[in-house]
Short mmCIF file of C-alpha atoms and ligand atoms in Angstrom, two decimals:
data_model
loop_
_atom_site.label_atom_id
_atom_site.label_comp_id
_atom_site.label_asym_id
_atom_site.label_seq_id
_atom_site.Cartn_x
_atom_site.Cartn_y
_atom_site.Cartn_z
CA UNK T 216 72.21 -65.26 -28.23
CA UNK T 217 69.35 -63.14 -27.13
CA UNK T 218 66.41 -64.77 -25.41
CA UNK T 219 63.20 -64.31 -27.19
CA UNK T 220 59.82 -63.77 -27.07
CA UNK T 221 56.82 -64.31 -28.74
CA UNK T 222 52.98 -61.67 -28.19
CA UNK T 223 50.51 -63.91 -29.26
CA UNK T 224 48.63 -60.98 -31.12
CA UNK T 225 49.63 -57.69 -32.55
CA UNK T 226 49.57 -55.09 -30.15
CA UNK T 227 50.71 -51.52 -30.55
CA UNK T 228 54.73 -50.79 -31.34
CA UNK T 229 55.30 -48.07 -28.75
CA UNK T 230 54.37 -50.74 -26.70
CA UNK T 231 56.40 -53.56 -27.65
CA UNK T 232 59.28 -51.47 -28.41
CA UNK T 233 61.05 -51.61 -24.74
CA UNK T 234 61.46 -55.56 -25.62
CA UNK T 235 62.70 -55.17 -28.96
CA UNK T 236 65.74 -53.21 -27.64
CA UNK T 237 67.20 -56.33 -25.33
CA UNK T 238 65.52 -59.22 -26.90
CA UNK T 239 63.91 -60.99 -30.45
CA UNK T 240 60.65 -60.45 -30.66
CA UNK T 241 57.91 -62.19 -32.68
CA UNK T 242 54.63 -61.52 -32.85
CA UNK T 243 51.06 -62.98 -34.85
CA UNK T 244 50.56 -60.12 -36.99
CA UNK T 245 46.70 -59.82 -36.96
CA UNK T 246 44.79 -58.14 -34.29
CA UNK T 247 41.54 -59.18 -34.53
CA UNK T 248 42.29 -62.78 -35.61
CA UNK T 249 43.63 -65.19 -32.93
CA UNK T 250 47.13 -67.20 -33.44
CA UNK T 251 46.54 -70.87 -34.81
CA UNK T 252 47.21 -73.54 -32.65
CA UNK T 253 49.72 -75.07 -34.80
CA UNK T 254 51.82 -71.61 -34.72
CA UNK T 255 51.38 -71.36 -30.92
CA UNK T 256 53.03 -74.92 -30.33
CA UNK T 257 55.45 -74.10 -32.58
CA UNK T 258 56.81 -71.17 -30.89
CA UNK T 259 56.49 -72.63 -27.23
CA UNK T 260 58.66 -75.11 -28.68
CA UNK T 261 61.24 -72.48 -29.16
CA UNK T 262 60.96 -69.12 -26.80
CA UNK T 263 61.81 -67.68 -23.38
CA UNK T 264 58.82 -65.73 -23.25
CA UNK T 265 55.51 -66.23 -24.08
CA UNK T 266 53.12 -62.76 -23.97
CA UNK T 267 49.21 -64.38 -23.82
CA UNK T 268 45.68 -63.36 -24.37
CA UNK T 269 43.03 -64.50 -22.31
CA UNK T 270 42.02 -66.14 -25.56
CA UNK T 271 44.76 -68.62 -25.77
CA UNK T 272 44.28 -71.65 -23.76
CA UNK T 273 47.44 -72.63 -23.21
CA UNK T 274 46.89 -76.39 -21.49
CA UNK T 275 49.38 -78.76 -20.27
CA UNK T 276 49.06 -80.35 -23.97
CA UNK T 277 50.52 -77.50 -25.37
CA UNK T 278 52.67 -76.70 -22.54
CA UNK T 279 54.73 -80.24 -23.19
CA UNK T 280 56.47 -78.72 -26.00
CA UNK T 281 58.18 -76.26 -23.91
CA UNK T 282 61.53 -76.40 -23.82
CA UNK T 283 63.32 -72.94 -23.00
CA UNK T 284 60.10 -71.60 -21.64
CA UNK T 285 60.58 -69.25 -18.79
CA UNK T 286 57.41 -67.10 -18.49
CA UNK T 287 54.04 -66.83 -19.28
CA UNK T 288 52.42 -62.89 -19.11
CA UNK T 289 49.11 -63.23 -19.68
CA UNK T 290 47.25 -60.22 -21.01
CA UNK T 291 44.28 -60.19 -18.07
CA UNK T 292 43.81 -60.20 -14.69
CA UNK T 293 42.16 -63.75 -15.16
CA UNK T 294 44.32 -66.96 -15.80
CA UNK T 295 41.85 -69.67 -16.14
CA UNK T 296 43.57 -70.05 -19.81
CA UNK T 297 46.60 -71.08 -18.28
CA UNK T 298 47.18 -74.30 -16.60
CA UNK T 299 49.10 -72.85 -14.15
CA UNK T 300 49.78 -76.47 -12.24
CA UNK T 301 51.57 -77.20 -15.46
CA UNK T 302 53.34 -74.60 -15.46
CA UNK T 303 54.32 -74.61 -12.27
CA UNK T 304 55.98 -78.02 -12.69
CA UNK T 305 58.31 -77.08 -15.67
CA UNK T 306 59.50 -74.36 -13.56
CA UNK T 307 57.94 -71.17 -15.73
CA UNK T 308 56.47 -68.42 -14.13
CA UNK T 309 52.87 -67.20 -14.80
CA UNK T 310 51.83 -63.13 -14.00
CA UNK T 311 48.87 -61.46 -14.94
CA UNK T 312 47.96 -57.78 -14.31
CA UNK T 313 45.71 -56.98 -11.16
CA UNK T 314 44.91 -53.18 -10.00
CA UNK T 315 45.65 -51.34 -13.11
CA UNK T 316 42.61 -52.87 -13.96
CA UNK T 317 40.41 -52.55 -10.51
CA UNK T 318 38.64 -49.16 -11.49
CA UNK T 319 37.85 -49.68 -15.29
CA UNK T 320 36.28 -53.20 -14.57
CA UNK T 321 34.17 -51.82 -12.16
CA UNK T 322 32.99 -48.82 -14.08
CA UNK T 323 32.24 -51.35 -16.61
CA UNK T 324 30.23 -53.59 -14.49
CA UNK T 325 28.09 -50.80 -13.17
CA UNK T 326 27.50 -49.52 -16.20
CA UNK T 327 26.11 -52.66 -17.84
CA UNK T 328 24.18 -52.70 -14.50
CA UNK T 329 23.27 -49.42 -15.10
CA UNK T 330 22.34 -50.44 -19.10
CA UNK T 331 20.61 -53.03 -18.30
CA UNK T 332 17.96 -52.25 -16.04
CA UNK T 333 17.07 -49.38 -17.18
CA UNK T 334 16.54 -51.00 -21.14
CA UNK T 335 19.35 -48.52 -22.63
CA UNK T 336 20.24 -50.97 -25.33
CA UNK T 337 16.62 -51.99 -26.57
CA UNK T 338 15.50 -48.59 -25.77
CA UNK T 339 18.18 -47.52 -28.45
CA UNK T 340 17.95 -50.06 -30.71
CA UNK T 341 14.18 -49.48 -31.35
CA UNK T 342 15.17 -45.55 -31.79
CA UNK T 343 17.65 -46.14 -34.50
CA UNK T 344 14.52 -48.56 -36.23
CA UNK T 345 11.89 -45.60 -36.47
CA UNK T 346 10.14 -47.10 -33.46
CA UNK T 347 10.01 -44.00 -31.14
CA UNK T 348 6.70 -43.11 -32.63
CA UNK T 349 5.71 -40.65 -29.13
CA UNK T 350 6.96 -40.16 -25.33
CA UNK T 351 5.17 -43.09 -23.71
CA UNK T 352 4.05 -43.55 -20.60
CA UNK T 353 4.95 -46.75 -19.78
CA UNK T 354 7.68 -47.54 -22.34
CA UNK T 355 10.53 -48.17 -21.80
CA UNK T 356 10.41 -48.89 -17.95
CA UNK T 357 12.99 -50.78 -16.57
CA UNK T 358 14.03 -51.29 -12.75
CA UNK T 359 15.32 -48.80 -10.54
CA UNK T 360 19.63 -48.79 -9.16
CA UNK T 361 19.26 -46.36 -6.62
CA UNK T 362 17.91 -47.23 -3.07
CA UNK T 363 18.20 -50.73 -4.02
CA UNK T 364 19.71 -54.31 -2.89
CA UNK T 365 22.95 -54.89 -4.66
CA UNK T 366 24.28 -58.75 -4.52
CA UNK T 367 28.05 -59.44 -5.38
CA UNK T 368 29.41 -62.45 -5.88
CA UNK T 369 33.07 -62.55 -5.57
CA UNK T 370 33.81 -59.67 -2.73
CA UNK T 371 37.56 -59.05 -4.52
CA UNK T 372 39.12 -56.02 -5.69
CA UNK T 373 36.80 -55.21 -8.55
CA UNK T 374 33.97 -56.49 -6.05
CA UNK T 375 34.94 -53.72 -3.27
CA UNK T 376 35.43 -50.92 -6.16
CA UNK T 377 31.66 -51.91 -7.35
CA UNK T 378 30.39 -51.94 -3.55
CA UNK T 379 32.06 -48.04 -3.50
CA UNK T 380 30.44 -46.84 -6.36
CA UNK T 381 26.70 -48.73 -5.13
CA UNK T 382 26.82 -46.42 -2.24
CA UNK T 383 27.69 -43.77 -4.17
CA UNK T 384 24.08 -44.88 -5.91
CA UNK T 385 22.34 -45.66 -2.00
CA UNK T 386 22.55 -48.68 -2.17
CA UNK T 387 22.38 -51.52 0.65
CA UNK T 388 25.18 -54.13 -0.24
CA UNK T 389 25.14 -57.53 0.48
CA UNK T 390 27.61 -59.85 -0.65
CA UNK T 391 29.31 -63.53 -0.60
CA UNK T 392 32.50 -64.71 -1.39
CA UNK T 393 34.12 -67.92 0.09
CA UNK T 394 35.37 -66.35 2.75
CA UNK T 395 34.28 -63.21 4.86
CA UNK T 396 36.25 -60.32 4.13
CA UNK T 397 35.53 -58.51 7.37
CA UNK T 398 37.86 -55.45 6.70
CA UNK T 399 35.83 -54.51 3.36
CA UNK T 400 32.76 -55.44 5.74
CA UNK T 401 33.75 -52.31 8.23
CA UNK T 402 34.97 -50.20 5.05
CA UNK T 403 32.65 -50.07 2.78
CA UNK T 404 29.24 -51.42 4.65
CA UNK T 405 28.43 -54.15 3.05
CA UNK T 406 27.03 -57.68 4.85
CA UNK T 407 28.06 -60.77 4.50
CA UNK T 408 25.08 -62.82 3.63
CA UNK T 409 24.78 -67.24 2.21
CA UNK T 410 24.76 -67.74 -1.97
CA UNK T 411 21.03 -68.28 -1.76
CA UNK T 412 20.09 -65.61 0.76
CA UNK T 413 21.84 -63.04 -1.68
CA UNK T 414 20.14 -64.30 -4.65
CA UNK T 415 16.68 -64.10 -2.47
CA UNK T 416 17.10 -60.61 -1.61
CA UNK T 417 18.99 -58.58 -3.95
CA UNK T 418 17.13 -56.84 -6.90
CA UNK T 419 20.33 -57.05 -8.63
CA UNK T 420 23.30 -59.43 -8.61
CA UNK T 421 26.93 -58.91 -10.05
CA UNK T 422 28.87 -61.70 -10.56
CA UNK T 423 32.59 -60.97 -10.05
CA UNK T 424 34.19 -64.60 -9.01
CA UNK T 425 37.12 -66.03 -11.01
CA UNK T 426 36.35 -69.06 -12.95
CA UNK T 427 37.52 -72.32 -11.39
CA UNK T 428 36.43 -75.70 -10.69
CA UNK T 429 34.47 -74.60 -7.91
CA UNK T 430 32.51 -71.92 -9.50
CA UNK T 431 31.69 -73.45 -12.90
CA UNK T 432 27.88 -73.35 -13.13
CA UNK T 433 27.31 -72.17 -9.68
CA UNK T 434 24.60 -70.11 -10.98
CA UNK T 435 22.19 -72.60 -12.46
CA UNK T 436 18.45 -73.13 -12.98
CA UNK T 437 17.52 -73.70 -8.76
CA UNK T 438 20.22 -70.41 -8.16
CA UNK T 439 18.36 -68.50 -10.77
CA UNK T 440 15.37 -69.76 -9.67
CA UNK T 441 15.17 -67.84 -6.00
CA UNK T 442 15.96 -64.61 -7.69
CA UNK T 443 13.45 -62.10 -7.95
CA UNK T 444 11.24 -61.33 -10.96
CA UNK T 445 12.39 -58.00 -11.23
CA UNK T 446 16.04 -58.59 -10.63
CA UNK T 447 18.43 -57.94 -13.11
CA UNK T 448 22.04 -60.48 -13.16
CA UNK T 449 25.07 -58.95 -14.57
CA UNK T 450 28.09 -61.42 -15.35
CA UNK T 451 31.59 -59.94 -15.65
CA UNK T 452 34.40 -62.02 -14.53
CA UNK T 453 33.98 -65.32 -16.80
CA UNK T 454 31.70 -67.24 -18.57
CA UNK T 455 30.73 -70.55 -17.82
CA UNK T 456 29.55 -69.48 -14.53
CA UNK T 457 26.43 -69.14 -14.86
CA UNK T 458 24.19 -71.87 -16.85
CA UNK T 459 23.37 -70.58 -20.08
CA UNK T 460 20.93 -72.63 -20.77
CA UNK T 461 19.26 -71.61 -17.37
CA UNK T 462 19.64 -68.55 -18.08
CA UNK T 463 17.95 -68.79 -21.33
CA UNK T 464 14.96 -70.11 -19.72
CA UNK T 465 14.87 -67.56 -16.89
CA UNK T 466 14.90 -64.68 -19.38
CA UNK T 467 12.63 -66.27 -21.96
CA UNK T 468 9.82 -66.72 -18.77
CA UNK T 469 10.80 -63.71 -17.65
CA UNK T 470 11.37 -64.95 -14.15
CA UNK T 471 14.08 -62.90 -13.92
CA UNK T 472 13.85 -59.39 -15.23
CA UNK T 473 17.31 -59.14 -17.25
CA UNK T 474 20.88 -60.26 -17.82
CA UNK T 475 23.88 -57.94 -18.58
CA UNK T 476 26.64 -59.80 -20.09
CA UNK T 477 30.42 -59.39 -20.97
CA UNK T 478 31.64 -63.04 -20.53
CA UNK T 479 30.50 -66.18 -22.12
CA UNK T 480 30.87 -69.48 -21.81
CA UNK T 481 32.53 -69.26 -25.96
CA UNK T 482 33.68 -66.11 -26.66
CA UNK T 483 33.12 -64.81 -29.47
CA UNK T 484 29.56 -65.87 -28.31
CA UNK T 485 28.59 -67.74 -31.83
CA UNK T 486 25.53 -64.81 -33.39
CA UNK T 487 23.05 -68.11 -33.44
CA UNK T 488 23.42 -68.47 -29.82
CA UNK T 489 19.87 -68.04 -28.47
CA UNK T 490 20.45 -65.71 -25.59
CA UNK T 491 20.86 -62.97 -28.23
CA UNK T 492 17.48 -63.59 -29.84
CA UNK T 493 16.26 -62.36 -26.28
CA UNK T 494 14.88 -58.67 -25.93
CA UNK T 495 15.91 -58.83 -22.34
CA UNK T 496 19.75 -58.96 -22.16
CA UNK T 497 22.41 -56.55 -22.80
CA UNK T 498 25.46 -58.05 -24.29
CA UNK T 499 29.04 -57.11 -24.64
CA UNK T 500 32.30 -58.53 -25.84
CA UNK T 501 34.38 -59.28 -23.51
CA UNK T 502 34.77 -55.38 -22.62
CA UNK T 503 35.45 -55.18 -18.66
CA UNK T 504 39.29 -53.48 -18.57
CA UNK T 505 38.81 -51.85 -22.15
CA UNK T 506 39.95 -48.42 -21.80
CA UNK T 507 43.07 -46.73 -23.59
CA UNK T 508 44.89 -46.15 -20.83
CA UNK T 509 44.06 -49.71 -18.66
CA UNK T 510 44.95 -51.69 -21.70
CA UNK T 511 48.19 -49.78 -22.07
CA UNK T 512 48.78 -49.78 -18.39
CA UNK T 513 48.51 -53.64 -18.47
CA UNK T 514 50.93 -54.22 -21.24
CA UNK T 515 53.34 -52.43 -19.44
CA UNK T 516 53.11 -54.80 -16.43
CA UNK T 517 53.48 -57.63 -19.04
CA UNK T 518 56.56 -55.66 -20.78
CA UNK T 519 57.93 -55.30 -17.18
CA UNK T 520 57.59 -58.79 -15.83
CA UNK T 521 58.94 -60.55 -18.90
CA UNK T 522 62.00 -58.28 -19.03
CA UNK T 523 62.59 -58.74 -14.95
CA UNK T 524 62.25 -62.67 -15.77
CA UNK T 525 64.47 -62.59 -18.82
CA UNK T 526 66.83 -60.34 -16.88
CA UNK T 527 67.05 -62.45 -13.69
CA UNK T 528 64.92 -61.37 -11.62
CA UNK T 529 61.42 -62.03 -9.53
CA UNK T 530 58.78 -60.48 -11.07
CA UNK T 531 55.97 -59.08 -10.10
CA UNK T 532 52.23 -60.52 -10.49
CA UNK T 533 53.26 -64.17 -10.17
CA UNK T 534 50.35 -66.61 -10.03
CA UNK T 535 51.49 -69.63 -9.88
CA UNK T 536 54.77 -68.76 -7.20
CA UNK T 537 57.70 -70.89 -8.16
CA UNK T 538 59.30 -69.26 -4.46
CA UNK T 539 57.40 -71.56 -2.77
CA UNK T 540 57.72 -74.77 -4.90
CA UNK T 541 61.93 -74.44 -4.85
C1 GLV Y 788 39.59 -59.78 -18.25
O1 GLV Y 788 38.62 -60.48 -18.31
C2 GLV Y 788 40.71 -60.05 -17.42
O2 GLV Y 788 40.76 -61.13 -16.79
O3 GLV Y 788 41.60 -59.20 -17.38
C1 GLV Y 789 10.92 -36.54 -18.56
O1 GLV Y 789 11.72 -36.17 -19.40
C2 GLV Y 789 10.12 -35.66 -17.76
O2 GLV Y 789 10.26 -34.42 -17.91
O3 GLV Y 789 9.38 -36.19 -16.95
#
């Protein structure tokens, strides 16, 4: 019998079509709408394979019912949805897809940094209601990206490709991350500097950590507080890590300048939430890796490690390394 799979979502056929050759393939047959819980149990009941969103938490709950289950390729560079301990103990491997998506996550981060500090999306949104009445001299303003501060938490692989395009924008870089990275220190000039000192001196912060227990709310109301008035905080990696509820506050007072957001602590962020009823923040869905050719270039990897797993052999991308547990 051939081993089979299920893709928690529809994705494209060209795509899938490599895995439809050698195995059975199921897959939820709506794009926009996520698979039920009920279905999802029911099929890691069942499969080799499992092909994951970031939108599926797949907990040690769910992963109980597994019985055949040999992988996990999760859709995303990030795996918080996965309880890869889990996992790890009923022997199924768990890859994701770094560097395909380095350069499109970056360009996305510096262009919401870009967006909002410089007002694009209110500045547009006030154009498309009749309010451009005249040039003005004063409207509009926003804060300046060139010749200033730049702050990134999480000095990683998007972290380093956002520090390359700052200087491409003369920019002085300072970052943290839990450990020094002195390599991309001597590479790409950029200092090392403490959480709060960074959030004192930049006049803009990017947030680029991964989501664990460690960084869940580390950007609260005293971290928000020693940022500057005119500073602008742009969270890409995950929500939940910064407050926001703080955050709420900080914009409403306006003692911080803006927020650029692609993560949220619920995604879809509900339309009530408050944060959107704030002129000050520039909000996308969940958009970091989102071009044609990144999201195709990531399925592949998926495509590729499920086969080499279903196949026999070590795959690529492993996150949770069953090597080392044998
Ligand atoms: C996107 O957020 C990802 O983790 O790939
Ligand atoms: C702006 O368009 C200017 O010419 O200053």
């Amino acid at each position: 019998m051939k081993p089979t799979i299920f893709i928690t979502r529809k994705l494209p056929d060209e795509l899938v079509a490599p895995l439809k050759e050698k195995f059975t393939v199921r897959m939820w047959d709506s794009e926009e709408v996520a698979v039920t819980k009920a279905v999802l149990r029911e099929e890691i009941a069942q499969v080799d394979a499992l092909w994951t969103m970031l939108s599926d938490t797949i907990d040690r709950d769910m992963l109980e019912s597994a019985a055949n289950l040999k992988v996990i390729s999760n859709l995303a560079v990030g795996f918080n949805n996965i309880d890869i301990e889990a996992a790890k103990e009923k022997g199924i491997i768990v890859t994701n897809t770094p560097d395909v998506l380095t350069e499109t996550t970056a360009d996305l981060a510096f262009g919401l940094l870009l967006a909002t500090a410089r007002r694009f999306n209110s500045a547009e949104k006030d154009l498309r209601q009749g309010g451009w009445l005249s040039w003005t001299p004063m409207g509009f303003t926003g804060m300046d990206i060139h010749g200033t501060t730049l702050g990134i938490i999480g000095m990683g692989r998007i972290g380093e490709a956002v520090a390359r395009r700052a200087k491409g924008f003369n920019m002085h870089v300072l970052y943290h991350n839990r450990n020094r990275k002195l390599e991309t220190e001597e590479k790409y000039d950029v200092e090392y500097v403490e959480l709060d000192d960074l959030l004192k001196q930049a006049d803009h912060v990017v947030i680029l950590v991964p989501f664990t227990e460690e960084t869940k709310e580390m950007i609260g109301e005293r971290e928000l507080s020693l940022m500057k008035k005119t500073a602008t905080l742009i969270s890409v990696s995950r929500g939940g890590i910064v407050d926001e509820v703080a955050l709420y506050d900080a914009l409403k007072n306006e003692t911080i300048f803006a927020a650029g957001l692609d993560v949220f602590e619920t995604e879809p962020i509900p339309l009530r939430h408050p944060l959107l009823t704030l002129p000050n923040i520039t909000a996308v869905p969940h958009i970091g890796s989102a071009s044609v050719e990144t999201r195709r270039a990531m399925m592949k990897m998926n495509v590729e490690a499920i086969t080499d797993v279903l196949e026999g052999r070590e795959p690529k991308d492993q996150v949770n390394s069953l090597a080392s547990a044998r």
